[in-house]
């Protein structure tokens, strides 16, 4: 087979070498001719035409030789190709023949080997069946029965544990859900109650603001339609009624109904025009509206003489001093009223006169804890009192909210404790499940070892133990 491969290559290389040598010879010959022509051209410039003709003739000759050499080369290549095809076909037939022979030998050898192996395996199987059938059948049956019993017991234990854990988890989940629903319902109920109270308070505030606006509108109308103070206060009974009506209008328009009482009778038997029920530490404040205005009218009467007006001014001071003493004596009661009372002056001009020209009266009233108030200052005092009442109600609501928040915090603490206990039970159940899975894996591994009986230690036929 090596001869068939080497000879074609040798011929190809030889032919190529010959062609290469021929081409080199032709090129050398042409180069010599060209040099010769160049020398002749240099030597004889007049023979240039003859040199060109000679060069063309030489080129034609060289071209003819090259064409002949190329034709010879192509013929040689075709011949070599046919020879190579013949050699390759012969080589392929030889390889197919040898491959068939080798395949036949391999099939024969494999059949013989299969027969020998089958015979040896049958013998070994018979020996193993005989030895195992006599010595290990009873042992294997006993082990299998024992392992089956153990497996059934373990499976029963695992099932019972799983059922118990599942029941515990269901009970814990149910109790937790019930408690959460209960807490959620309580929280929602308390929040709704708080919202309702807030809405009610806001509604009451709006109502009070509406009343204040209405009172201001009425006061404006009264100020536009009021007649002269002297005409209105010409009669003593009218003077008292005027102060009470004005005070009642202010109190009703600003204060809530439950925070005051008109014509209230005290424990000493005296009847107050108005009592304001304010939160501690202020307490109940008595307001008197029977201000003595008769001498003030005479003091300001332009038709009266100077002496008469001076006498009226003195009597006016005396009336106010006596009225201050009467209020302090009648309307300041320990443990029942506040430590002071209010004297309502129904005219801003009178209030300004007292503060401007009679500061000793203001000082005396302050010492006896009698507070002077005009309609404007009374409105400010009542507005402040209403704010104090609102603040007290808010504090009560805050205390109630704080109490509910304390209850909620306590319930949440209990919930947290129960959640911790639940998490502990869940972790314990998880550990029990992991241990049960570990036991199941060990049992499965032992069953696998029993099923895979190790036979490596058994001797083959003909071998010594």
CSV table of C-alpha atoms in Angstrom, one decimal:
chain,number,residue,atom,x,y,z
A,1,UNK,CA,0.0,0.0,0.0
A,2,UNK,CA,3.0,2.4,0.5
A,3,UNK,CA,4.2,1.8,-3.0
A,4,UNK,CA,0.8,2.9,-4.4
A,5,UNK,CA,1.0,6.1,-2.5
A,6,UNK,CA,4.7,7.1,-3.0
A,7,UNK,CA,5.1,6.4,-6.7
A,8,UNK,CA,2.4,9.0,-7.9
A,9,UNK,CA,3.9,11.6,-5.7
A,10,UNK,CA,7.3,10.9,-7.0
A,11,UNK,CA,6.1,11.2,-10.6
A,12,UNK,CA,4.3,14.5,-9.9
A,13,UNK,CA,7.3,16.0,-8.2
A,14,UNK,CA,9.6,14.8,-10.9
A,15,UNK,CA,7.4,16.3,-13.6
A,16,UNK,CA,7.1,19.6,-11.8
A,17,UNK,CA,10.9,19.8,-11.4
A,18,UNK,CA,11.5,19.1,-15.1
A,19,UNK,CA,9.0,21.8,-16.0
A,20,UNK,CA,10.6,24.2,-13.6
A,21,UNK,CA,14.0,23.5,-15.1
A,22,UNK,CA,12.7,24.0,-18.6
A,23,UNK,CA,11.1,27.3,-17.7
A,24,UNK,CA,14.3,28.5,-16.0
A,25,UNK,CA,16.3,27.5,-19.1
A,26,UNK,CA,13.9,29.4,-21.4
A,27,UNK,CA,14.0,32.5,-19.1
A,28,UNK,CA,17.8,32.4,-19.0
A,29,UNK,CA,17.9,32.0,-22.8
A,30,UNK,CA,15.6,34.9,-23.2
A,31,UNK,CA,17.5,37.0,-20.8
A,32,UNK,CA,20.7,36.3,-22.7
A,33,UNK,CA,19.1,37.2,-25.9
A,34,UNK,CA,17.8,40.4,-24.5
A,35,UNK,CA,21.3,41.3,-23.2
A,36,UNK,CA,22.8,40.4,-26.5
A,37,UNK,CA,20.2,42.6,-28.3
A,38,UNK,CA,20.8,45.4,-25.8
A,39,UNK,CA,24.6,45.2,-26.4
A,40,UNK,CA,24.0,45.2,-30.2
A,41,UNK,CA,21.7,48.2,-29.8
A,42,UNK,CA,24.3,50.1,-27.9
A,43,UNK,CA,27.0,49.1,-30.3
A,44,UNK,CA,25.1,49.9,-33.4
A,45,UNK,CA,22.4,52.5,-33.0
A,46,UNK,CA,21.8,52.3,-36.8
A,47,UNK,CA,20.7,48.7,-36.6
A,48,UNK,CA,17.8,49.4,-34.3
A,49,UNK,CA,15.1,48.2,-36.7
A,50,UNK,CA,16.8,44.9,-37.3
A,51,UNK,CA,17.2,44.4,-33.5
A,52,UNK,CA,13.5,45.0,-33.1
A,53,UNK,CA,12.7,42.5,-35.8
A,54,UNK,CA,15.0,40.0,-34.2
A,55,UNK,CA,13.5,40.6,-30.8
A,56,UNK,CA,10.0,40.1,-32.2
A,57,UNK,CA,11.1,36.9,-33.8
A,58,UNK,CA,12.7,35.7,-30.6
A,59,UNK,CA,9.6,36.6,-28.7
A,60,UNK,CA,7.5,34.6,-31.1
A,61,UNK,CA,9.9,31.7,-30.8
A,62,UNK,CA,9.8,31.9,-27.0
A,63,UNK,CA,6.0,32.1,-27.0
A,64,UNK,CA,5.8,29.1,-29.2
A,65,UNK,CA,8.2,27.2,-27.0
A,66,UNK,CA,6.1,28.2,-23.9
A,67,UNK,CA,2.9,27.2,-25.5
A,68,UNK,CA,4.4,23.8,-26.5
A,69,UNK,CA,5.7,23.4,-22.9
A,70,UNK,CA,2.3,24.3,-21.5
A,71,UNK,CA,0.6,21.8,-23.8
A,72,UNK,CA,3.1,19.1,-22.8
A,73,UNK,CA,2.6,20.0,-19.1
A,74,UNK,CA,-1.3,19.7,-19.4
A,75,UNK,CA,-1.0,16.4,-21.2
A,76,UNK,CA,1.4,15.1,-18.5
A,77,UNK,CA,-1.0,16.3,-15.7
A,78,UNK,CA,-4.0,14.6,-17.4
A,79,UNK,CA,-2.0,11.4,-17.7
A,80,UNK,CA,-0.9,11.7,-14.0
A,81,UNK,CA,-4.5,12.4,-12.9
A,82,UNK,CA,-5.8,9.2,-14.7
A,83,UNK,CA,-3.0,7.2,-13.1
A,84,UNK,CA,-3.9,8.6,-9.6
A,85,UNK,CA,-7.6,7.8,-10.0
A,86,UNK,CA,-6.7,4.2,-10.9
A,87,UNK,CA,-4.4,3.9,-7.9
A,88,UNK,CA,-7.0,5.4,-5.6
A,89,UNK,CA,-9.7,3.0,-6.8
A,90,UNK,CA,-7.4,0.0,-6.3
A,91,UNK,CA,-6.5,1.3,-2.8
A,92,UNK,CA,-10.2,1.8,-1.9
A,93,UNK,CA,-11.0,-1.8,-3.0
A,94,UNK,CA,-8.1,-3.2,-1.0
A,95,UNK,CA,-9.3,-1.3,2.1
A,96,UNK,CA,-12.9,-2.5,1.7
A,97,UNK,CA,-11.7,-6.1,1.4
A,98,UNK,CA,-9.5,-5.8,4.5
A,99,UNK,CA,-12.3,-4.0,6.5
A,100,UNK,CA,-14.8,-6.8,5.7
A,101,UNK,CA,-12.3,-9.4,6.9
A,102,UNK,CA,-11.6,-7.6,10.1
A,103,UNK,CA,-15.4,-7.1,10.8
A,104,UNK,CA,-16.0,-10.8,10.2
A,105,UNK,CA,-13.2,-11.7,12.7
A,106,UNK,CA,-14.5,-9.3,15.3
A,107,UNK,CA,-18.1,-10.7,15.0
A,108,UNK,CA,-16.7,-14.3,15.4
A,109,UNK,CA,-14.7,-13.2,18.4
A,110,UNK,CA,-17.6,-11.4,20.0
A,111,UNK,CA,-19.9,-14.3,19.6
A,112,UNK,CA,-17.4,-16.6,21.2
A,113,UNK,CA,-16.8,-14.2,24.0
A,114,UNK,CA,-20.6,-13.7,24.6
A,115,UNK,CA,-21.1,-17.5,24.7
A,116,UNK,CA,-18.2,-17.9,27.2
A,117,UNK,CA,-19.5,-15.0,29.4
A,118,UNK,CA,-23.0,-16.4,29.4
A,119,UNK,CA,-21.7,-19.8,30.5
A,120,UNK,CA,-19.6,-18.3,33.3
A,121,UNK,CA,-22.5,-16.1,34.5
A,122,UNK,CA,-24.9,-19.0,34.5
A,123,UNK,CA,-22.5,-21.0,36.6
A,124,UNK,CA,-21.9,-18.1,38.9
A,125,UNK,CA,-25.7,-17.4,39.2
A,126,UNK,CA,-26.4,-21.1,40.0
A,127,UNK,CA,-23.7,-21.1,42.7
A,128,UNK,CA,-24.9,-17.9,44.2
A,129,UNK,CA,-28.5,-19.0,44.2
A,130,UNK,CA,-27.6,-22.2,45.8
A,131,UNK,CA,-25.4,-20.6,48.6
A,132,UNK,CA,-27.8,-17.8,49.3
A,133,UNK,CA,-30.9,-20.0,49.2
A,134,UNK,CA,-29.5,-22.2,51.9
A,135,UNK,CA,-27.9,-19.7,54.3
A,136,UNK,CA,-29.6,-16.3,53.9
A,137,UNK,CA,-33.2,-16.8,53.0
A,138,UNK,CA,-34.4,-17.1,56.5
A,139,UNK,CA,-32.2,-14.2,57.7
A,140,UNK,CA,-33.3,-11.9,54.9
A,141,UNK,CA,-37.0,-12.8,55.5
A,142,UNK,CA,-36.6,-12.0,59.2
A,143,UNK,CA,-34.8,-8.8,58.6
A,144,UNK,CA,-37.3,-7.7,56.0
A,145,UNK,CA,-40.2,-8.5,58.4
A,146,UNK,CA,-38.5,-6.6,61.2
A,147,UNK,CA,-37.7,-3.6,59.0
A,148,UNK,CA,-41.3,-3.6,57.7
A,149,UNK,CA,-42.6,-3.6,61.3
A,150,UNK,CA,-40.2,-0.8,62.2
A,151,UNK,CA,-41.1,1.1,59.1
A,152,UNK,CA,-44.8,0.8,59.9
A,153,UNK,CA,-44.3,1.9,63.4
A,154,UNK,CA,-42.2,4.9,62.3
A,155,UNK,CA,-44.8,5.8,59.6
A,156,UNK,CA,-47.6,5.6,62.2
A,157,UNK,CA,-45.6,7.8,64.6
A,158,UNK,CA,-44.8,10.3,61.9
A,159,UNK,CA,-48.5,10.4,60.9
A,160,UNK,CA,-49.7,10.9,64.4
A,161,UNK,CA,-47.0,13.6,65.1
A,162,UNK,CA,-48.0,15.3,61.8
A,163,UNK,CA,-51.7,15.2,62.7
A,164,UNK,CA,-50.9,16.5,66.2
A,165,UNK,CA,-48.7,19.3,64.9
A,166,UNK,CA,-51.3,20.2,62.3
A,167,UNK,CA,-54.1,20.3,64.9
A,168,UNK,CA,-52.0,22.5,67.1
A,169,UNK,CA,-51.1,24.9,64.3
A,170,UNK,CA,-54.8,25.0,63.2
A,171,UNK,CA,-55.9,25.8,66.8
A,172,UNK,CA,-53.2,28.4,67.2
A,173,UNK,CA,-54.0,30.0,63.9
A,174,UNK,CA,-57.7,30.0,64.7
A,175,UNK,CA,-57.2,31.5,68.2
A,176,UNK,CA,-54.8,34.1,66.7
A,177,UNK,CA,-57.3,35.1,64.0
A,178,UNK,CA,-60.1,35.3,66.5
A,179,UNK,CA,-58.1,37.5,68.8
A,180,UNK,CA,-56.9,39.7,65.9
A,181,UNK,CA,-60.5,40.1,64.7
A,182,UNK,CA,-61.6,41.0,68.2
A,183,UNK,CA,-58.8,43.5,68.7
A,184,UNK,CA,-59.4,45.0,65.2
A,185,UNK,CA,-63.1,45.3,66.0
A,186,UNK,CA,-62.4,47.0,69.3
A,187,UNK,CA,-59.9,49.4,67.7
A,188,UNK,CA,-62.3,50.2,64.9
A,189,UNK,CA,-65.1,50.7,67.4
A,190,UNK,CA,-63.1,53.1,69.5
A,191,UNK,CA,-61.8,55.0,66.5
A,192,UNK,CA,-65.3,55.4,65.2
A,193,UNK,CA,-66.5,56.6,68.6
A,194,UNK,CA,-63.6,59.1,68.7
A,195,UNK,CA,-64.4,60.3,65.2
A,196,UNK,CA,-68.1,60.7,66.1
A,197,UNK,CA,-67.2,62.7,69.2
A,198,UNK,CA,-64.8,64.9,67.1
A,199,UNK,CA,-67.5,65.4,64.6
A,200,UNK,CA,-70.0,66.3,67.3
A,201,UNK,CA,-67.6,68.8,68.9
A,202,UNK,CA,-66.9,70.3,65.5
A,203,UNK,CA,-70.6,70.6,64.9
A,204,UNK,CA,-71.1,72.3,68.2
A,205,UNK,CA,-68.2,74.7,67.5
A,206,UNK,CA,-69.8,75.6,64.2
A,207,UNK,CA,-73.2,76.1,66.0
A,208,UNK,CA,-71.5,78.4,68.5
A,209,UNK,CA,-69.8,80.4,65.8
A,210,UNK,CA,-73.1,80.8,64.1
A,211,UNK,CA,-74.6,82.0,67.3
A,212,UNK,CA,-71.8,84.5,67.8
A,213,UNK,CA,-72.3,85.8,64.3
A,214,UNK,CA,-76.0,86.1,64.9
A,215,UNK,CA,-75.3,87.9,68.2
A,216,UNK,CA,-72.9,90.3,66.6
A,217,UNK,CA,-75.5,91.0,63.9
A,218,UNK,CA,-78.1,91.6,66.6
A,219,UNK,CA,-75.8,93.9,68.5
A,220,UNK,CA,-75.1,95.8,65.4
A,221,UNK,CA,-78.8,96.2,64.8
A,222,UNK,CA,-79.3,97.2,68.4
A,223,UNK,CA,-76.5,99.8,68.1
A,224,UNK,CA,-78.2,101.2,65.0
A,225,UNK,CA,-81.6,101.3,66.6
A,226,UNK,CA,-80.8,102.1,70.2
A,227,UNK,CA,-82.2,105.3,71.6
A,228,UNK,CA,-80.5,107.6,74.0
A,229,UNK,CA,-79.2,106.0,77.1
A,230,UNK,CA,-80.8,108.7,79.2
A,231,UNK,CA,-84.2,108.1,77.7
A,232,UNK,CA,-84.0,104.4,78.2
A,233,UNK,CA,-82.7,104.7,81.8
A,234,UNK,CA,-85.1,107.2,83.0
A,235,UNK,CA,-86.9,104.6,85.1
A,236,UNK,CA,-85.1,102.5,87.8
A,237,UNK,CA,-86.9,99.3,86.8
A,238,UNK,CA,-86.0,99.9,83.1
A,239,UNK,CA,-82.4,100.5,84.1
A,240,UNK,CA,-82.2,97.1,85.8
A,241,UNK,CA,-84.0,95.3,83.0
A,242,UNK,CA,-81.7,96.9,80.4
A,243,UNK,CA,-78.5,95.5,82.1
A,244,UNK,CA,-80.1,92.0,82.5
A,245,UNK,CA,-81.3,91.8,78.9
A,246,UNK,CA,-77.9,92.9,77.6
A,247,UNK,CA,-76.1,90.4,79.8
A,248,UNK,CA,-78.5,87.6,78.9
A,249,UNK,CA,-78.1,88.2,75.2
A,250,UNK,CA,-74.3,88.1,75.5
A,251,UNK,CA,-74.2,85.0,77.6
A,252,UNK,CA,-76.7,83.0,75.5
A,253,UNK,CA,-75.0,83.9,72.2
A,254,UNK,CA,-71.5,82.9,73.4
A,255,UNK,CA,-71.7,80.3,76.1
A,256,UNK,CA,-73.3,76.8,75.8
A,257,UNK,CA,-76.5,76.2,77.7
A,258,UNK,CA,-74.9,73.9,80.2
A,259,UNK,CA,-72.2,76.4,81.2
A,260,UNK,CA,-74.4,79.1,82.8
A,261,UNK,CA,-77.5,79.7,84.8
A,262,UNK,CA,-79.7,82.8,84.8
A,263,UNK,CA,-81.4,84.1,87.9
A,264,UNK,CA,-79.6,81.4,89.9
A,265,UNK,CA,-80.3,81.1,93.6
A,266,UNK,CA,-77.2,80.6,95.8
A,267,UNK,CA,-76.9,78.7,99.1
A,268,UNK,CA,-77.2,82.0,101.1
A,269,UNK,CA,-80.6,82.7,99.6
A,270,UNK,CA,-79.4,85.5,97.3
A,271,UNK,CA,-80.4,85.4,93.6
A,272,UNK,CA,-77.7,86.1,91.0
A,273,UNK,CA,-78.4,87.5,87.6
A,274,UNK,CA,-76.0,85.0,86.0
A,275,UNK,CA,-73.7,82.3,87.2
A,276,UNK,CA,-70.9,81.0,84.9
A,277,UNK,CA,-70.0,77.3,85.5
A,278,UNK,CA,-66.3,77.2,84.6
A,279,UNK,CA,-63.8,74.4,85.1
A,280,UNK,CA,-61.4,74.3,88.0
A,281,UNK,CA,-59.4,76.1,89.3
A,282,UNK,CA,-61.7,79.0,88.3
A,283,UNK,CA,-65.0,77.6,89.5
A,284,UNK,CA,-68.4,79.3,89.4
A,285,UNK,CA,-68.4,83.0,88.8
A,286,UNK,CA,-71.4,85.2,89.7
A,287,UNK,CA,-72.2,88.1,87.4
A,288,UNK,CA,-74.4,91.0,88.6
A,289,UNK,CA,-76.1,93.3,86.1
A,290,UNK,CA,-78.0,95.7,88.5
A,291,UNK,CA,-75.6,98.7,88.0
A,292,UNK,CA,-76.8,102.0,89.6
A,293,UNK,CA,-77.0,104.5,86.7
A,294,UNK,CA,-79.4,107.2,88.1
A,295,UNK,CA,-76.8,109.5,89.5
A,296,UNK,CA,-74.6,109.0,86.4
A,297,UNK,CA,-77.5,110.3,84.3
A,298,UNK,CA,-77.8,113.4,86.5
A,299,UNK,CA,-74.0,113.8,86.5
A,300,UNK,CA,-74.0,114.0,82.7
A,301,UNK,CA,-77.2,116.0,82.3
A,302,UNK,CA,-76.2,119.2,80.5
A,303,UNK,CA,-79.4,121.0,81.7
A,304,UNK,CA,-78.4,120.6,85.3
A,305,UNK,CA,-76.2,123.1,87.1
A,306,UNK,CA,-72.6,122.7,88.0
A,307,UNK,CA,-73.3,122.2,91.7
A,308,UNK,CA,-76.0,119.6,90.9
A,309,UNK,CA,-73.6,117.7,88.7
A,310,UNK,CA,-70.9,117.7,91.3
A,311,UNK,CA,-73.3,116.4,93.9
A,312,UNK,CA,-74.5,113.7,91.4
A,313,UNK,CA,-70.8,112.7,90.8
A,314,UNK,CA,-70.3,112.3,94.6
A,315,UNK,CA,-73.4,110.2,94.9
A,316,UNK,CA,-72.3,108.2,91.8
A,317,UNK,CA,-69.0,107.3,93.5
A,318,UNK,CA,-70.9,106.4,96.7
A,319,UNK,CA,-73.4,104.2,94.7
A,320,UNK,CA,-70.6,102.3,93.0
A,321,UNK,CA,-68.7,101.8,96.3
A,322,UNK,CA,-71.8,100.4,98.0
A,323,UNK,CA,-72.6,98.2,95.0
A,324,UNK,CA,-69.0,96.8,95.0
A,325,UNK,CA,-69.4,96.0,98.7
A,326,UNK,CA,-72.8,94.4,98.2
A,327,UNK,CA,-71.5,92.1,95.4
A,328,UNK,CA,-68.5,91.0,97.5
A,329,UNK,CA,-70.7,90.3,100.4
A,330,UNK,CA,-73.5,88.5,98.6
A,331,UNK,CA,-71.9,86.6,95.7
A,332,UNK,CA,-68.5,85.5,96.9
A,333,UNK,CA,-69.1,82.2,98.9
A,334,UNK,CA,-66.3,79.9,99.8
A,335,UNK,CA,-66.4,76.4,98.3
A,336,UNK,CA,-69.4,77.4,96.2
A,337,UNK,CA,-68.3,80.2,94.0
A,338,UNK,CA,-65.0,81.6,92.7
A,339,UNK,CA,-62.9,83.9,94.9
A,340,UNK,CA,-64.3,86.8,92.9
A,341,UNK,CA,-67.4,88.1,91.2
A,342,UNK,CA,-68.2,90.3,88.2
A,343,UNK,CA,-70.0,93.6,88.1
A,344,UNK,CA,-71.5,94.1,84.6
A,345,UNK,CA,-71.6,97.8,83.5
A,346,UNK,CA,-74.1,98.0,80.6
A,347,UNK,CA,-72.6,101.1,79.0
A,348,UNK,CA,-69.1,101.6,77.6
A,349,UNK,CA,-69.2,105.3,78.5
A,350,UNK,CA,-69.8,104.5,82.2
A,351,UNK,CA,-67.0,101.9,82.1
A,352,UNK,CA,-64.7,104.5,80.5
A,353,UNK,CA,-65.7,107.2,83.1
A,354,UNK,CA,-64.9,105.0,86.0
A,355,UNK,CA,-61.5,104.0,84.7
A,356,UNK,CA,-60.6,107.5,83.6
A,357,UNK,CA,-61.8,109.7,86.5
A,358,UNK,CA,-62.3,107.3,89.4
A,359,UNK,CA,-59.3,105.0,89.7
A,360,UNK,CA,-59.8,104.7,93.4
A,361,UNK,CA,-63.0,102.8,92.7
A,362,UNK,CA,-61.2,100.4,90.4
A,363,UNK,CA,-58.6,99.8,93.1
A,364,UNK,CA,-61.2,99.2,95.7
A,365,UNK,CA,-63.1,96.8,93.4
A,366,UNK,CA,-59.8,94.9,92.8
A,367,UNK,CA,-59.1,94.6,96.5
A,368,UNK,CA,-62.6,93.2,97.2
A,369,UNK,CA,-62.2,90.9,94.2
A,370,UNK,CA,-65.0,92.4,92.2
A,371,UNK,CA,-64.1,92.6,88.5
A,372,UNK,CA,-65.6,95.4,86.4
A,373,UNK,CA,-66.8,94.4,82.9
A,374,UNK,CA,-68.3,96.4,80.0
A,375,UNK,CA,-70.2,94.8,77.1
A,376,UNK,CA,-67.0,94.7,75.0
A,377,UNK,CA,-64.9,93.2,77.8
A,378,UNK,CA,-67.7,90.9,78.8
A,379,UNK,CA,-67.7,89.5,75.3
A,380,UNK,CA,-64.0,88.9,75.5
A,381,UNK,CA,-64.3,87.3,78.9
A,382,UNK,CA,-67.1,85.0,77.7
A,383,UNK,CA,-65.1,84.0,74.6
A,384,UNK,CA,-62.2,83.1,76.8
A,385,UNK,CA,-64.5,81.2,79.2
A,386,UNK,CA,-65.9,79.2,76.2
A,387,UNK,CA,-62.3,78.4,75.1
A,388,UNK,CA,-61.5,77.2,78.6
A,389,UNK,CA,-64.6,75.0,78.6
A,390,UNK,CA,-63.6,73.6,75.2
A,391,UNK,CA,-60.1,73.0,76.5
A,392,UNK,CA,-61.4,71.2,79.5
A,393,UNK,CA,-63.7,69.0,77.3
A,394,UNK,CA,-60.7,68.3,75.1
A,395,UNK,CA,-58.6,67.3,78.1
A,396,UNK,CA,-61.4,64.9,79.1
A,397,UNK,CA,-61.4,63.5,75.6
A,398,UNK,CA,-57.7,63.2,75.7
A,399,UNK,CA,-57.8,61.4,79.0
A,400,UNK,CA,-60.4,59.0,77.5
A,401,UNK,CA,-58.3,58.5,74.5
A,402,UNK,CA,-55.3,57.9,76.7
A,403,UNK,CA,-57.2,55.4,78.6
A,404,UNK,CA,-58.3,53.6,75.5
A,405,UNK,CA,-54.7,53.7,74.2
A,406,UNK,CA,-53.5,52.2,77.5
A,407,UNK,CA,-56.0,49.4,77.0
A,408,UNK,CA,-54.9,49.0,73.4
A,409,UNK,CA,-51.2,48.9,74.5
A,410,UNK,CA,-52.1,46.2,77.1
A,411,UNK,CA,-54.0,44.2,74.6
A,412,UNK,CA,-51.1,44.5,72.1
A,413,UNK,CA,-48.7,43.4,74.8
A,414,UNK,CA,-50.8,40.3,75.3
A,415,UNK,CA,-51.0,39.8,71.6
A,416,UNK,CA,-47.2,40.0,71.3
A,417,UNK,CA,-46.7,37.5,74.1
A,418,UNK,CA,-49.1,35.1,72.4
A,419,UNK,CA,-47.4,35.6,69.1
A,420,UNK,CA,-44.1,34.8,70.7
A,421,UNK,CA,-45.6,31.6,72.2
A,422,UNK,CA,-47.0,30.8,68.7
A,423,UNK,CA,-43.6,31.3,67.1
A,424,UNK,CA,-42.0,29.0,69.7
A,425,UNK,CA,-44.6,26.3,68.9
A,426,UNK,CA,-44.0,26.8,65.2
A,427,UNK,CA,-40.2,26.5,65.6
A,428,UNK,CA,-40.7,23.4,67.8
A,429,UNK,CA,-43.0,21.9,65.2
A,430,UNK,CA,-40.4,22.8,62.5
A,431,UNK,CA,-37.7,21.0,64.5
A,432,UNK,CA,-39.9,18.0,65.0
A,433,UNK,CA,-40.6,17.8,61.2
A,434,UNK,CA,-36.9,18.1,60.4
A,435,UNK,CA,-36.1,15.3,62.9
A,436,UNK,CA,-38.9,13.2,61.4
A,437,UNK,CA,-37.5,13.8,57.9
A,438,UNK,CA,-34.0,12.8,59.2
A,439,UNK,CA,-35.3,9.6,60.6
A,440,UNK,CA,-37.2,8.9,57.4
A,441,UNK,CA,-34.0,9.4,55.4
A,442,UNK,CA,-32.0,7.1,57.7
A,443,UNK,CA,-34.8,4.4,57.3
A,444,UNK,CA,-34.7,4.8,53.5
A,445,UNK,CA,-30.9,4.5,53.5
A,446,UNK,CA,-31.2,1.2,55.5
A,447,UNK,CA,-33.8,-0.1,53.1
A,448,UNK,CA,-31.5,0.7,50.2
A,449,UNK,CA,-28.6,-1.1,51.8
A,450,UNK,CA,-30.8,-4.2,52.4
A,451,UNK,CA,-31.9,-4.1,48.7
A,452,UNK,CA,-28.4,-3.7,47.5
A,453,UNK,CA,-26.7,-6.9,48.9
A,454,UNK,CA,-22.9,-6.7,48.6
A,455,UNK,CA,-21.6,-9.7,46.6
A,456,UNK,CA,-18.0,-8.7,46.3
A,457,UNK,CA,-16.9,-11.1,49.1
A,458,UNK,CA,-18.3,-14.3,47.4
A,459,UNK,CA,-15.6,-16.5,45.7
A,460,UNK,CA,-15.9,-17.5,42.0
A,461,UNK,CA,-16.0,-21.2,40.9
A,462,UNK,CA,-12.6,-22.8,41.2
A,463,UNK,CA,-11.2,-20.2,43.6
A,464,UNK,CA,-10.2,-21.1,47.1
A,465,UNK,CA,-11.8,-19.4,50.1
